[in-house]
């Protein structure tokens, strides 16, 4: 790598894998570096933020960001996506209807402005948003070069109808959870949430990573499997979902 994780304000989680916590909404963005390839996980809330993320990620990787995975279609995770022109973009099946449709883009723009993003920046990001080309219906093994593969898993519907998790094998294994897991506050369940399926989605995350993995929430500090199970139980109680 050309620079260290710390030099650009990122947190190293494992060899070739790390994340940063963005200002404003404390949103997590992840990076997995391979030999000649790099996967960014989520894209920030605006084109300017996306451009900063791309510059930092490419400084860390020593080469361009080749792949982008969007964990779910909320503005703070996707509106920077157009800054990654040329990257192969992945999302859960159905997310293309949200990000590619006029109504979905307008809802993202309005939500971003409601939460404090500059109106012009929100409009620009929504206007240039392109839906993912690669849609994950089950699991997708992504090859980032020799010795570096990651698993993309469609684990929704839960926090939204289109939730994608990313498992990075290694020691330790790292699971990027998107907003299926939140540490800095209670998990947010908006009108697009499917609460009846959410506890099962968290069970799947733990089954992917196991007891010793690092679980990276969409907002907040990195947690362990026990935290994910506690959040699963809290969500089940909150929404009246019977154990699976």
mmCIF file with all atom_site columns, C-alpha atoms in Angstrom, residues 96-210:
data_model
loop_
_atom_site.group_PDB
_atom_site.id
_atom_site.type_symbol
_atom_site.label_atom_id
_atom_site.label_alt_id
_atom_site.label_comp_id
_atom_site.label_asym_id
_atom_site.label_entity_id
_atom_site.label_seq_id
_atom_site.pdbx_PDB_ins_code
_atom_site.Cartn_x
_atom_site.Cartn_y
_atom_site.Cartn_z
_atom_site.occupancy
_atom_site.B_iso_or_equiv
_atom_site.pdbx_formal_charge
_atom_site.auth_seq_id
_atom_site.auth_comp_id
_atom_site.auth_asym_id
_atom_site.auth_atom_id
_atom_site.pdbx_PDB_model_num
ATOM 1   C CA . UNK A 1 96  ? -31.739 -1.404  -9.382  1.00 0.00 ? 96  UNK A CA 1
ATOM 2   C CA . UNK A 1 97  ? -35.421 -0.458  -9.382  1.00 0.00 ? 97  UNK A CA 1
ATOM 3   C CA . UNK A 1 98  ? -34.801 1.967   -6.511  1.00 0.00 ? 98  UNK A CA 1
ATOM 4   C CA . UNK A 1 99  ? -31.570 3.512   -7.763  1.00 0.00 ? 99  UNK A CA 1
ATOM 5   C CA . UNK A 1 100 ? -32.544 3.538   -11.423 1.00 0.00 ? 100 UNK A CA 1
ATOM 6   C CA . UNK A 1 101 ? -36.110 4.772   -11.142 1.00 0.00 ? 101 UNK A CA 1
ATOM 7   C CA . UNK A 1 102 ? -37.225 8.398   -11.009 1.00 0.00 ? 102 UNK A CA 1
ATOM 8   C CA . UNK A 1 103 ? -39.331 7.856   -7.893  1.00 0.00 ? 103 UNK A CA 1
ATOM 9   C CA . UNK A 1 104 ? -36.549 6.054   -6.026  1.00 0.00 ? 104 UNK A CA 1
ATOM 10  C CA . UNK A 1 105 ? -33.963 8.721   -6.842  1.00 0.00 ? 105 UNK A CA 1
ATOM 11  C CA . UNK A 1 106 ? -36.358 11.478  -5.804  1.00 0.00 ? 106 UNK A CA 1
ATOM 12  C CA . UNK A 1 107 ? -36.987 9.755   -2.468  1.00 0.00 ? 107 UNK A CA 1
ATOM 13  C CA . UNK A 1 108 ? -33.235 9.446   -1.890  1.00 0.00 ? 108 UNK A CA 1
ATOM 14  C CA . UNK A 1 109 ? -32.744 13.131  -2.729  1.00 0.00 ? 109 UNK A CA 1
ATOM 15  C CA . UNK A 1 110 ? -35.562 14.235  -0.444  1.00 0.00 ? 110 UNK A CA 1
ATOM 16  C CA . UNK A 1 111 ? -34.334 12.044  2.413   1.00 0.00 ? 111 UNK A CA 1
ATOM 17  C CA . UNK A 1 112 ? -30.812 13.412  2.065   1.00 0.00 ? 112 UNK A CA 1
ATOM 18  C CA . UNK A 1 113 ? -32.042 17.015  2.187   1.00 0.00 ? 113 UNK A CA 1
ATOM 19  C CA . UNK A 1 114 ? -34.313 16.200  5.135   1.00 0.00 ? 114 UNK A CA 1
ATOM 20  C CA . UNK A 1 115 ? -31.265 14.927  7.029   1.00 0.00 ? 115 UNK A CA 1
ATOM 21  C CA . UNK A 1 116 ? -29.212 18.028  6.277   1.00 0.00 ? 116 UNK A CA 1
ATOM 22  C CA . UNK A 1 117 ? -27.376 17.432  2.987   1.00 0.00 ? 117 UNK A CA 1
ATOM 23  C CA . UNK A 1 118 ? -27.069 20.520  0.792   1.00 0.00 ? 118 UNK A CA 1
ATOM 24  C CA . UNK A 1 119 ? -29.950 20.524  -1.684  1.00 0.00 ? 119 UNK A CA 1
ATOM 25  C CA . UNK A 1 120 ? -27.775 21.102  -4.755  1.00 0.00 ? 120 UNK A CA 1
ATOM 26  C CA . UNK A 1 121 ? -25.369 18.328  -3.743  1.00 0.00 ? 121 UNK A CA 1
ATOM 27  C CA . UNK A 1 122 ? -28.270 15.943  -3.149  1.00 0.00 ? 122 UNK A CA 1
ATOM 28  C CA . UNK A 1 123 ? -29.820 16.773  -6.521  1.00 0.00 ? 123 UNK A CA 1
ATOM 29  C CA . UNK A 1 124 ? -26.530 16.288  -8.368  1.00 0.00 ? 124 UNK A CA 1
ATOM 30  C CA . UNK A 1 125 ? -25.908 12.925  -6.717  1.00 0.00 ? 125 UNK A CA 1
ATOM 31  C CA . UNK A 1 126 ? -29.438 11.689  -7.398  1.00 0.00 ? 126 UNK A CA 1
ATOM 32  C CA . UNK A 1 127 ? -29.341 12.832  -11.029 1.00 0.00 ? 127 UNK A CA 1
ATOM 33  C CA . UNK A 1 128 ? -26.104 10.958  -11.733 1.00 0.00 ? 128 UNK A CA 1
ATOM 34  C CA . UNK A 1 129 ? -26.911 7.814   -9.785  1.00 0.00 ? 129 UNK A CA 1
ATOM 35  C CA . UNK A 1 130 ? -26.557 4.636   -11.857 1.00 0.00 ? 130 UNK A CA 1
ATOM 36  C CA . UNK A 1 131 ? -28.058 1.327   -10.669 1.00 0.00 ? 131 UNK A CA 1
ATOM 37  C CA . UNK A 1 132 ? -25.743 -1.631  -10.032 1.00 0.00 ? 132 UNK A CA 1
ATOM 38  C CA . UNK A 1 133 ? -24.951 -3.783  -13.027 1.00 0.00 ? 133 UNK A CA 1
ATOM 39  C CA . UNK A 1 134 ? -24.418 -6.927  -10.948 1.00 0.00 ? 134 UNK A CA 1
ATOM 40  C CA . UNK A 1 135 ? -27.395 -8.087  -8.873  1.00 0.00 ? 135 UNK A CA 1
ATOM 41  C CA . UNK A 1 136 ? -26.918 -10.677 -6.138  1.00 0.00 ? 136 UNK A CA 1
ATOM 42  C CA . UNK A 1 137 ? -29.839 -13.036 -5.526  1.00 0.00 ? 137 UNK A CA 1
ATOM 43  C CA . UNK A 1 138 ? -28.096 -15.476 -3.173  1.00 0.00 ? 138 UNK A CA 1
ATOM 44  C CA . UNK A 1 139 ? -24.339 -15.530 -2.729  1.00 0.00 ? 139 UNK A CA 1
ATOM 45  C CA . UNK A 1 140 ? -21.641 -14.276 -5.080  1.00 0.00 ? 140 UNK A CA 1
ATOM 46  C CA . UNK A 1 141 ? -17.932 -15.015 -4.686  1.00 0.00 ? 141 UNK A CA 1
ATOM 47  C CA . UNK A 1 142 ? -15.948 -12.031 -5.903  1.00 0.00 ? 142 UNK A CA 1
ATOM 48  C CA . UNK A 1 143 ? -12.339 -12.604 -7.000  1.00 0.00 ? 143 UNK A CA 1
ATOM 49  C CA . UNK A 1 144 ? -10.022 -9.682  -6.222  1.00 0.00 ? 144 UNK A CA 1
ATOM 50  C CA . UNK A 1 145 ? -6.854  -11.450 -7.353  1.00 0.00 ? 145 UNK A CA 1
ATOM 51  C CA . UNK A 1 146 ? -4.628  -14.273 -6.102  1.00 0.00 ? 146 UNK A CA 1
ATOM 52  C CA . UNK A 1 147 ? -5.425  -15.205 -2.522  1.00 0.00 ? 147 UNK A CA 1
ATOM 53  C CA . UNK A 1 148 ? -8.192  -12.624 -2.132  1.00 0.00 ? 148 UNK A CA 1
ATOM 54  C CA . UNK A 1 149 ? -11.843 -13.548 -2.486  1.00 0.00 ? 149 UNK A CA 1
ATOM 55  C CA . UNK A 1 150 ? -14.851 -12.062 -0.747  1.00 0.00 ? 150 UNK A CA 1
ATOM 56  C CA . UNK A 1 151 ? -18.414 -13.317 -0.433  1.00 0.00 ? 151 UNK A CA 1
ATOM 57  C CA . UNK A 1 152 ? -21.349 -11.056 -1.241  1.00 0.00 ? 152 UNK A CA 1
ATOM 58  C CA . UNK A 1 153 ? -24.560 -12.333 0.345   1.00 0.00 ? 153 UNK A CA 1
ATOM 59  C CA . UNK A 1 154 ? -28.121 -11.150 -0.174  1.00 0.00 ? 154 UNK A CA 1
ATOM 60  C CA . UNK A 1 155 ? -29.446 -11.483 3.385   1.00 0.00 ? 155 UNK A CA 1
ATOM 61  C CA . UNK A 1 156 ? -32.587 -9.366  3.106   1.00 0.00 ? 156 UNK A CA 1
ATOM 62  C CA . UNK A 1 157 ? -35.230 -8.282  3.226   1.00 0.00 ? 157 UNK A CA 1
ATOM 63  C CA . UNK A 1 158 ? -34.651 -6.869  6.698   1.00 0.00 ? 158 UNK A CA 1
ATOM 64  C CA . UNK A 1 159 ? -33.417 -3.297  7.307   1.00 0.00 ? 159 UNK A CA 1
ATOM 65  C CA . UNK A 1 160 ? -34.565 -2.697  3.734   1.00 0.00 ? 160 UNK A CA 1
ATOM 66  C CA . UNK A 1 161 ? -35.876 -4.928  0.983   1.00 0.00 ? 161 UNK A CA 1
ATOM 67  C CA . UNK A 1 162 ? -32.372 -5.083  -0.499  1.00 0.00 ? 162 UNK A CA 1
ATOM 68  C CA . UNK A 1 163 ? -29.693 -5.882  2.100   1.00 0.00 ? 163 UNK A CA 1
ATOM 69  C CA . UNK A 1 164 ? -26.246 -7.050  1.022   1.00 0.00 ? 164 UNK A CA 1
ATOM 70  C CA . UNK A 1 165 ? -23.550 -8.255  3.443   1.00 0.00 ? 165 UNK A CA 1
ATOM 71  C CA . UNK A 1 166 ? -19.862 -8.744  2.623   1.00 0.00 ? 166 UNK A CA 1
ATOM 72  C CA . UNK A 1 167 ? -17.735 -11.483 4.198   1.00 0.00 ? 167 UNK A CA 1
ATOM 73  C CA . UNK A 1 168 ? -13.951 -11.107 3.993   1.00 0.00 ? 168 UNK A CA 1
ATOM 74  C CA . UNK A 1 169 ? -12.177 -14.381 4.866   1.00 0.00 ? 169 UNK A CA 1
ATOM 75  C CA . UNK A 1 170 ? -8.984  -14.162 6.894   1.00 0.00 ? 170 UNK A CA 1
ATOM 76  C CA . UNK A 1 171 ? -7.680  -13.997 10.420  1.00 0.00 ? 171 UNK A CA 1
ATOM 77  C CA . UNK A 1 172 ? -9.864  -12.542 11.693  1.00 0.00 ? 172 UNK A CA 1
ATOM 78  C CA . UNK A 1 173 ? -12.771 -12.821 9.293   1.00 0.00 ? 173 UNK A CA 1
ATOM 79  C CA . UNK A 1 174 ? -14.543 -9.516  8.746   1.00 0.00 ? 174 UNK A CA 1
ATOM 80  C CA . UNK A 1 175 ? -18.267 -9.152  8.060   1.00 0.00 ? 175 UNK A CA 1
ATOM 81  C CA . UNK A 1 176 ? -19.508 -5.818  6.690   1.00 0.00 ? 176 UNK A CA 1
ATOM 82  C CA . UNK A 1 177 ? -23.131 -5.730  7.835   1.00 0.00 ? 177 UNK A CA 1
ATOM 83  C CA . UNK A 1 178 ? -24.494 -2.475  6.467   1.00 0.00 ? 178 UNK A CA 1
ATOM 84  C CA . UNK A 1 179 ? -27.322 -1.149  8.624   1.00 0.00 ? 179 UNK A CA 1
ATOM 85  C CA . UNK A 1 180 ? -28.483 -4.633  9.558   1.00 0.00 ? 180 UNK A CA 1
ATOM 86  C CA . UNK A 1 181 ? -26.317 -3.922  12.612  1.00 0.00 ? 181 UNK A CA 1
ATOM 87  C CA . UNK A 1 182 ? -25.914 -0.554  14.321  1.00 0.00 ? 182 UNK A CA 1
ATOM 88  C CA . UNK A 1 183 ? -23.742 0.117   17.356  1.00 0.00 ? 183 UNK A CA 1
ATOM 89  C CA . UNK A 1 184 ? -24.035 3.875   17.855  1.00 0.00 ? 184 UNK A CA 1
ATOM 90  C CA . UNK A 1 185 ? -27.802 3.815   18.269  1.00 0.00 ? 185 UNK A CA 1
ATOM 91  C CA . UNK A 1 186 ? -30.891 1.666   18.022  1.00 0.00 ? 186 UNK A CA 1
ATOM 92  C CA . UNK A 1 187 ? -31.280 0.080   14.561  1.00 0.00 ? 187 UNK A CA 1
ATOM 93  C CA . UNK A 1 188 ? -33.475 2.290   12.405  1.00 0.00 ? 188 UNK A CA 1
ATOM 94  C CA . UNK A 1 189 ? -36.579 0.726   10.892  1.00 0.00 ? 189 UNK A CA 1
ATOM 95  C CA . UNK A 1 190 ? -38.075 3.000   8.256   1.00 0.00 ? 190 UNK A CA 1
ATOM 96  C CA . UNK A 1 191 ? -41.043 2.388   5.974   1.00 0.00 ? 191 UNK A CA 1
ATOM 97  C CA . UNK A 1 192 ? -38.906 0.163   3.732   1.00 0.00 ? 192 UNK A CA 1
ATOM 98  C CA . UNK A 1 193 ? -37.897 -2.197  6.571   1.00 0.00 ? 193 UNK A CA 1
ATOM 99  C CA . UNK A 1 194 ? -39.169 -5.775  6.803   1.00 0.00 ? 194 UNK A CA 1
ATOM 100 C CA . UNK A 1 195 ? -38.964 -6.381  10.568  1.00 0.00 ? 195 UNK A CA 1
ATOM 101 C CA . UNK A 1 196 ? -40.302 -9.930  10.470  1.00 0.00 ? 196 UNK A CA 1
ATOM 102 C CA . UNK A 1 197 ? -37.191 -11.079 8.584   1.00 0.00 ? 197 UNK A CA 1
ATOM 103 C CA . UNK A 1 198 ? -34.587 -8.947  10.370  1.00 0.00 ? 198 UNK A CA 1
ATOM 104 C CA . UNK A 1 199 ? -33.681 -11.342 13.227  1.00 0.00 ? 199 UNK A CA 1
ATOM 105 C CA . UNK A 1 200 ? -33.132 -14.164 10.739  1.00 0.00 ? 200 UNK A CA 1
ATOM 106 C CA . UNK A 1 201 ? -30.824 -11.915 8.710   1.00 0.00 ? 201 UNK A CA 1
ATOM 107 C CA . UNK A 1 202 ? -28.668 -11.382 11.801  1.00 0.00 ? 202 UNK A CA 1
ATOM 108 C CA . UNK A 1 203 ? -28.566 -15.130 12.389  1.00 0.00 ? 203 UNK A CA 1
ATOM 109 C CA . UNK A 1 204 ? -27.220 -15.502 8.860   1.00 0.00 ? 204 UNK A CA 1
ATOM 110 C CA . UNK A 1 205 ? -24.511 -12.925 9.515   1.00 0.00 ? 205 UNK A CA 1
ATOM 111 C CA . UNK A 1 206 ? -23.287 -14.881 12.534  1.00 0.00 ? 206 UNK A CA 1
ATOM 112 C CA . UNK A 1 207 ? -23.410 -18.131 10.573  1.00 0.00 ? 207 UNK A CA 1
ATOM 113 C CA . UNK A 1 208 ? -21.188 -16.556 7.919   1.00 0.00 ? 208 UNK A CA 1
ATOM 114 C CA . UNK A 1 209 ? -18.615 -15.049 10.243  1.00 0.00 ? 209 UNK A CA 1
ATOM 115 C CA . UNK A 1 210 ? -18.659 -17.290 13.297  1.00 0.00 ? 210 UNK A CA 1
#
